[in-house]
Tab-separated table of C-alpha atoms in Angstrom:
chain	number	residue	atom	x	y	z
A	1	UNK	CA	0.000	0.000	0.000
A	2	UNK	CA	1.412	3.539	-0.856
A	3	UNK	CA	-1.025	5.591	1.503
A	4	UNK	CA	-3.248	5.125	4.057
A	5	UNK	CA	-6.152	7.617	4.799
A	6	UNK	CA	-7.887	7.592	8.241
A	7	UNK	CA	-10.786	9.832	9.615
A	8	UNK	CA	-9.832	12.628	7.223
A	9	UNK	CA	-12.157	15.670	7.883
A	10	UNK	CA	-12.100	18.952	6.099
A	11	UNK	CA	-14.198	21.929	7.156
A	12	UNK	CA	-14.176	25.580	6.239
A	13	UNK	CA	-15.856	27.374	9.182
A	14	UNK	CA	-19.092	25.523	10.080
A	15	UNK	CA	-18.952	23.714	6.794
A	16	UNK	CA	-17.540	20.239	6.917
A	17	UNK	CA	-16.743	19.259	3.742
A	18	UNK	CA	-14.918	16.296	4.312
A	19	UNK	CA	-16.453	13.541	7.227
A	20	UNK	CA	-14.314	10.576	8.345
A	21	UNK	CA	-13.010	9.398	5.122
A	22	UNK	CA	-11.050	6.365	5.308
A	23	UNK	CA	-9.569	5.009	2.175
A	24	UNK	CA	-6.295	3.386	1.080
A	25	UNK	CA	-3.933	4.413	-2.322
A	26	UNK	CA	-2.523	1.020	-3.500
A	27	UNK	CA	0.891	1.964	-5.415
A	28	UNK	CA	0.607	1.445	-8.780
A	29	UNK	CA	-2.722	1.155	-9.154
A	30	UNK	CA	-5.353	3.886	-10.193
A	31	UNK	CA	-7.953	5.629	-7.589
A	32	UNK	CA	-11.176	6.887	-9.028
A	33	UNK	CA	-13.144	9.523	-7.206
A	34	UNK	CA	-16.665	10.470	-8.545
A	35	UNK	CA	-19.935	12.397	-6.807
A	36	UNK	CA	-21.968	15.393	-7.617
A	37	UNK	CA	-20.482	18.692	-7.599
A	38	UNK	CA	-20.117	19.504	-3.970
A	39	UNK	CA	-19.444	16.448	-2.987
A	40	UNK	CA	-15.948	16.772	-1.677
A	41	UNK	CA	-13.945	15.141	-4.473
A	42	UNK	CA	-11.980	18.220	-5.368
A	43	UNK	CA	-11.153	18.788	-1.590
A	44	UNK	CA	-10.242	15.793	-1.014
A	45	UNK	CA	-7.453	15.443	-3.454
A	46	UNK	CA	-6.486	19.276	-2.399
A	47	UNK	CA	-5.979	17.799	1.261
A	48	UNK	CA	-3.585	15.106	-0.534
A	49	UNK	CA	-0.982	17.436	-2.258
A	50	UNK	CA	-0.973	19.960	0.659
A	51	UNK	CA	-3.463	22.805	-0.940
A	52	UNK	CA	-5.651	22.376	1.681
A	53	UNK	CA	-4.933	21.652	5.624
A	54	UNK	CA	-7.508	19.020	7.115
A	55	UNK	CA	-8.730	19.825	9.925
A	56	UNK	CA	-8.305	15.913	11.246
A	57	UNK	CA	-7.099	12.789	10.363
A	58	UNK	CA	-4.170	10.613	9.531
A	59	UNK	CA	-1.885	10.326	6.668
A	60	UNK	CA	0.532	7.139	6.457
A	61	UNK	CA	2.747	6.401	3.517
A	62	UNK	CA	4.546	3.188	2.830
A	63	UNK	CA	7.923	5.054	3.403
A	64	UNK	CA	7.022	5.256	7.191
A	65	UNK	CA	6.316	9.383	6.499
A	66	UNK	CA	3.240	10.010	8.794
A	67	UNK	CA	0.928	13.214	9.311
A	68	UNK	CA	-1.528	13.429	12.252
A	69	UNK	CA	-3.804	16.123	11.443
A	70	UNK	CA	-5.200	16.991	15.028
A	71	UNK	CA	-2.061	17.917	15.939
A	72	UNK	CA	0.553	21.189	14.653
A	73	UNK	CA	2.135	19.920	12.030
A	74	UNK	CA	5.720	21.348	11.109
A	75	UNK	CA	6.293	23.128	7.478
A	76	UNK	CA	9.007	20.909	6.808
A	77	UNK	CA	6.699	18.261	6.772
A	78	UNK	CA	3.768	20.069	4.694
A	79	UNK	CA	6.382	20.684	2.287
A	80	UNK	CA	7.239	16.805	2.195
A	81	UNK	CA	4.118	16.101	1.546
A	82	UNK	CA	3.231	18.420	-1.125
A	83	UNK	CA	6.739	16.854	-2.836
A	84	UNK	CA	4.835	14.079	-2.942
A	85	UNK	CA	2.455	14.341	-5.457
A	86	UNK	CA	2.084	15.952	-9.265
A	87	UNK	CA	-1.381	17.808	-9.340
A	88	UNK	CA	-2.839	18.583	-12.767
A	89	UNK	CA	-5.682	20.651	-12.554
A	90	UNK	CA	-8.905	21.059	-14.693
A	91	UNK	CA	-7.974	25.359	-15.564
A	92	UNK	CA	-4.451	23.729	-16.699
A	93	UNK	CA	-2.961	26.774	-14.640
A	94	UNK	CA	0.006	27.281	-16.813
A	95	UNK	CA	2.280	30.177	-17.255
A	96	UNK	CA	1.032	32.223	-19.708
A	97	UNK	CA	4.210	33.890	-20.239
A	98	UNK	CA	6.472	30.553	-20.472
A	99	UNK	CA	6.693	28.363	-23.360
A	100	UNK	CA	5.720	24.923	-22.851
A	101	UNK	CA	9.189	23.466	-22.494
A	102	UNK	CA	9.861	26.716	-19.392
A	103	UNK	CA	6.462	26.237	-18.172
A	104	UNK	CA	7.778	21.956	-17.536
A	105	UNK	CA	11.375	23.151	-16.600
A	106	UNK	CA	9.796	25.715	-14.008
A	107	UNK	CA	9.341	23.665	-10.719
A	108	UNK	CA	12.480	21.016	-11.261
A	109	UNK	CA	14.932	23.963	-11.828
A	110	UNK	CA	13.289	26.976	-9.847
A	111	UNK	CA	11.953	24.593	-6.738
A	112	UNK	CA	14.068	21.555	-6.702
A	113	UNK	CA	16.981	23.743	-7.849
A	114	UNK	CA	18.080	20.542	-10.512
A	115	UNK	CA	20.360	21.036	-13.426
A	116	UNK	CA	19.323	22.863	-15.458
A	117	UNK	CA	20.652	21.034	-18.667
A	118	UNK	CA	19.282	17.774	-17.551
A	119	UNK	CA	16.101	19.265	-16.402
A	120	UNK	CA	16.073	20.334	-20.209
A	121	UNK	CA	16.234	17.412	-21.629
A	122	UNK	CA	13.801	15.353	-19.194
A	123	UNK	CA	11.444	18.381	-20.350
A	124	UNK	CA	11.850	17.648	-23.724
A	125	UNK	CA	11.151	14.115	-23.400
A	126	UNK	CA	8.437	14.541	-21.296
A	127	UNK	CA	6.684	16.746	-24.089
A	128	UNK	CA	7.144	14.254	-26.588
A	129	UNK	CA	6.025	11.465	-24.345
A	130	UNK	CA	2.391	13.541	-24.168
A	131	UNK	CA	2.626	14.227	-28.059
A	132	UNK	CA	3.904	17.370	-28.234
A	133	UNK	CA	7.165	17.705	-29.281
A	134	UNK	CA	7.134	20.109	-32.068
A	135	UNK	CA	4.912	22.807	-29.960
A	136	UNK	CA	7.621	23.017	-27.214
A	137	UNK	CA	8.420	26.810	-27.626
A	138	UNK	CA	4.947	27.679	-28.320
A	139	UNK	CA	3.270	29.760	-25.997
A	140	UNK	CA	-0.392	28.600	-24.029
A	141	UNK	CA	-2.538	31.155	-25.985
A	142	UNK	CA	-1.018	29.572	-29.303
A	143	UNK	CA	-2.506	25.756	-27.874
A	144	UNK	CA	-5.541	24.104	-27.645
A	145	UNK	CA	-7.307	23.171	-24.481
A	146	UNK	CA	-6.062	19.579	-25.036
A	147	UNK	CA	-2.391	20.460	-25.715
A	148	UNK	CA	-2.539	22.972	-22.556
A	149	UNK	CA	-3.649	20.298	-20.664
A	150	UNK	CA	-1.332	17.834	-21.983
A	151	UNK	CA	1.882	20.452	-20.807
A	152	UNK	CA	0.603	20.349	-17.392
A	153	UNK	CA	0.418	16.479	-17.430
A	154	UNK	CA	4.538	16.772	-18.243
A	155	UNK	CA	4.877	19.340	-15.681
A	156	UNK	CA	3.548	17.294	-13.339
A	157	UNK	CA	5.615	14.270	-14.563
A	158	UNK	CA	8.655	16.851	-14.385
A	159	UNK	CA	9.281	16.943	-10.281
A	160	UNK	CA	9.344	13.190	-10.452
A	161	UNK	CA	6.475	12.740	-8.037
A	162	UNK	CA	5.158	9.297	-6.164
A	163	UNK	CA	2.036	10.179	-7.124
A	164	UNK	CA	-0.197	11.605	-9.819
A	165	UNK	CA	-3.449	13.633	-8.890
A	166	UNK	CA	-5.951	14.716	-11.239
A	167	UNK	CA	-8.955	17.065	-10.775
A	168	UNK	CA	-11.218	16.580	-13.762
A	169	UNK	CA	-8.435	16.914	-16.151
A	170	UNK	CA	-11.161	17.369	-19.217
A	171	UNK	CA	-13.629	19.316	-17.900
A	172	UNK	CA	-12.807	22.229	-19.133
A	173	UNK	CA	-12.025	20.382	-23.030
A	174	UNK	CA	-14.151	21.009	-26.035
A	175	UNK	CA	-15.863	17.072	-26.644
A	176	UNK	CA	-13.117	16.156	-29.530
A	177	UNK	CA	-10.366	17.069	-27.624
A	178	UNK	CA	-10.817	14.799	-24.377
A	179	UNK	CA	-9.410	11.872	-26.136
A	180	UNK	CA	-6.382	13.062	-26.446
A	181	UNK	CA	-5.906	14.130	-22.622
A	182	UNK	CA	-7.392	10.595	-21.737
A	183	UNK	CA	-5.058	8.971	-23.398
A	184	UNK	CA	-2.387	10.441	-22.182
A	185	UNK	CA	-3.608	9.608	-18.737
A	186	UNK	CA	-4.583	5.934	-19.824
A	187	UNK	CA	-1.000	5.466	-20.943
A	188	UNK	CA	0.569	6.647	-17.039
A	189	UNK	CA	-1.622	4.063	-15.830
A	190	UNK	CA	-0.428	1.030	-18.373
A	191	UNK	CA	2.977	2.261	-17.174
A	192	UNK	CA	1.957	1.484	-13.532
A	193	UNK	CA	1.994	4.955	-11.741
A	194	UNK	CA	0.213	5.810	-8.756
A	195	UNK	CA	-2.711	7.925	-9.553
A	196	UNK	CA	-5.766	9.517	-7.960
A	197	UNK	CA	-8.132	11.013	-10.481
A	198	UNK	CA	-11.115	12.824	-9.716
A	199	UNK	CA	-13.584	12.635	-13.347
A	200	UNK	CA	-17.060	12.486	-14.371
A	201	UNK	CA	-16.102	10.306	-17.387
A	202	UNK	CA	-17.525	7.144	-16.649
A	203	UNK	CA	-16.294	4.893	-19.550
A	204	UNK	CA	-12.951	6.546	-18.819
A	205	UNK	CA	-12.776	5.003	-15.347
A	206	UNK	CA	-14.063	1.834	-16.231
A	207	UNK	CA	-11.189	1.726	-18.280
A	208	UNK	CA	-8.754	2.852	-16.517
A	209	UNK	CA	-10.055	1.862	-12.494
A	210	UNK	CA	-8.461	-0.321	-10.153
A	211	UNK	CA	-11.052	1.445	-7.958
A	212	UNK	CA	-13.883	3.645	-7.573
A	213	UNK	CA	-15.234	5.836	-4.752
A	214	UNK	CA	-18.424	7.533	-4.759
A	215	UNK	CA	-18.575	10.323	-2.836
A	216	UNK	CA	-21.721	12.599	-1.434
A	217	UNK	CA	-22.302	15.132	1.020
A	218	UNK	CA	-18.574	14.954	2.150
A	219	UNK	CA	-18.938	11.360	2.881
A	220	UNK	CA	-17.940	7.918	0.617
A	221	UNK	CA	-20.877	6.139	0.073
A	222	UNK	CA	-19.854	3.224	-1.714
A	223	UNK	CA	-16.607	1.762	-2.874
A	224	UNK	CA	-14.699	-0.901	-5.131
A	225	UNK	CA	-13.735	-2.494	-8.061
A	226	UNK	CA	-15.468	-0.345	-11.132
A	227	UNK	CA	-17.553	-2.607	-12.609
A	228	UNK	CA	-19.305	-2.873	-8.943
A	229	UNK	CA	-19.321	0.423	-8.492
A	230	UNK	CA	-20.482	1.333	-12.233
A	231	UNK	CA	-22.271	-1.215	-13.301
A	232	UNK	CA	-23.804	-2.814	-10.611
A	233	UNK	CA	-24.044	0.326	-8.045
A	234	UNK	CA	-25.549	-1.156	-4.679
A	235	UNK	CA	-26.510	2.357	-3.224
A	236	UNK	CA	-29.505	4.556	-4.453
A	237	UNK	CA	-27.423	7.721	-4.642
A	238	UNK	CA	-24.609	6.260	-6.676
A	239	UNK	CA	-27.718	4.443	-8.573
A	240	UNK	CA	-29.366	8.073	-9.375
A	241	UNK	CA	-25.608	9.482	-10.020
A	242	UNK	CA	-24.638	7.574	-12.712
A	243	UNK	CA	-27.888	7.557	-14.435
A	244	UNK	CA	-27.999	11.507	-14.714
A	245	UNK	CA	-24.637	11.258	-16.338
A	246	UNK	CA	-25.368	8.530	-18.602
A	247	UNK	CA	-28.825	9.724	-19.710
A	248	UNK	CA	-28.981	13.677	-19.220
């Protein structure tokens, strides 16, 4: 197991937004989280990579790094945690100002303070890996939605994390242009990384599951392998869920 999550909460005044979540990140294998908008999906991933401090619970990786959230915890180890993980996000949040290659060299060279001729040519790689090797010096404005969001997959890739998050990498993506950011992601997964995506494509993590969580109200409400969880759904809300989605 890479991560174990116990009693996780997450509240922002006298909103809780996260309720007792306990759930465990098997390395190498690919964690789906879906639920209605509100549901705590996007928060939940934010508490992994450090964006957001939970207000309880207990992090415990298979390195022996541990976080108790009731108690202070130090910035050294926020930041060890947020070194963690690669977070792509659904607004791609790319430097407008950067070419692609700069925006992937940013965080290895700038952050991790790497070489910078090595963290060159690991950028240039990486943008070939996702397809785009002959838009490297473009800037965002001159790329699609698809191609933006396939730059901050290699950015992500760039800092060499343990694990992969994803917050609705194509919901922001013209129809014809999801594809190609799924596939991308589909690939990572043959490849055997550890990865937490939160998606409302449903045939995309059928595909691409090792597991699914449901999530409502701040609380899972049903769990495991997807075609349980997707095709045979045991709880009404997950039941009512996945029909909206697949019959709007």
């Amino acid at each position: 197991m890479y991560l174990s999550i116990k009693g996780l909460s997450k509240s922002f005044g006298e909103l809780e937004v996260l309720k007792d979540i306990e759930v465990n990140v098997e390395k190498g294998k690919v964690l789906t989280i879906m639920g209605p908008s509100g549901s705590g999906k996007t928060t939940l991933l934010r508490c992994l990579n450090a964006l957001e401090e939970p207000s309880g619970g207990v992090f415990t990786f298979e390195d022996g790094f541990s976080l108790d959230f009731d108690k202070k915890v130090s910035k050294q180890d926020w930041l060890r945690l947020r070194r963690k993980s690669g977070m792509v996000f659904q607004s791609y949040n790319l430097f407008p100002h950067k070419t692609a290659l700069e925006n992937v060299t940013e965080g290895p060279i700038i952050v991790q303070k790497r070489e910078k001729k090595q963290v060159q040519e690991m950028a240039e790689r990486l943008l070939a890996k996702v397809g785009l090797r002959d838009k490297m010096h473009l800037y965002p404005h001159q790329l699609s939605g698809g191609q933006q969001q396939r730059v901050g997959i290699a950015r992500a890739l760039a800092i060499e994390p343990e694990l992969m998050l994803f917050d609705e990498p194509t919901s922001a993506l013209d129809p014809e242009l999801i594809g190609e950011v799924l596939g991308v992601i589909k690939e990572l997964a043959n490849e055997g990384w550890t990865m937490v995506i939160v998606t409302h494509e449903v045939q995309f993590a059928e595909q691409v599951s090792d597991e699914v969580l449901f999530m409502d109200g701040g609380y899972i409400i049903e769990q495991g392998p997807p075609k349980q969880v997707l095709k045979e759904p045991k709880e009404k809300r997950t039941q009512q869920f996945l029909q909206r989605i697949l019959n709007p």
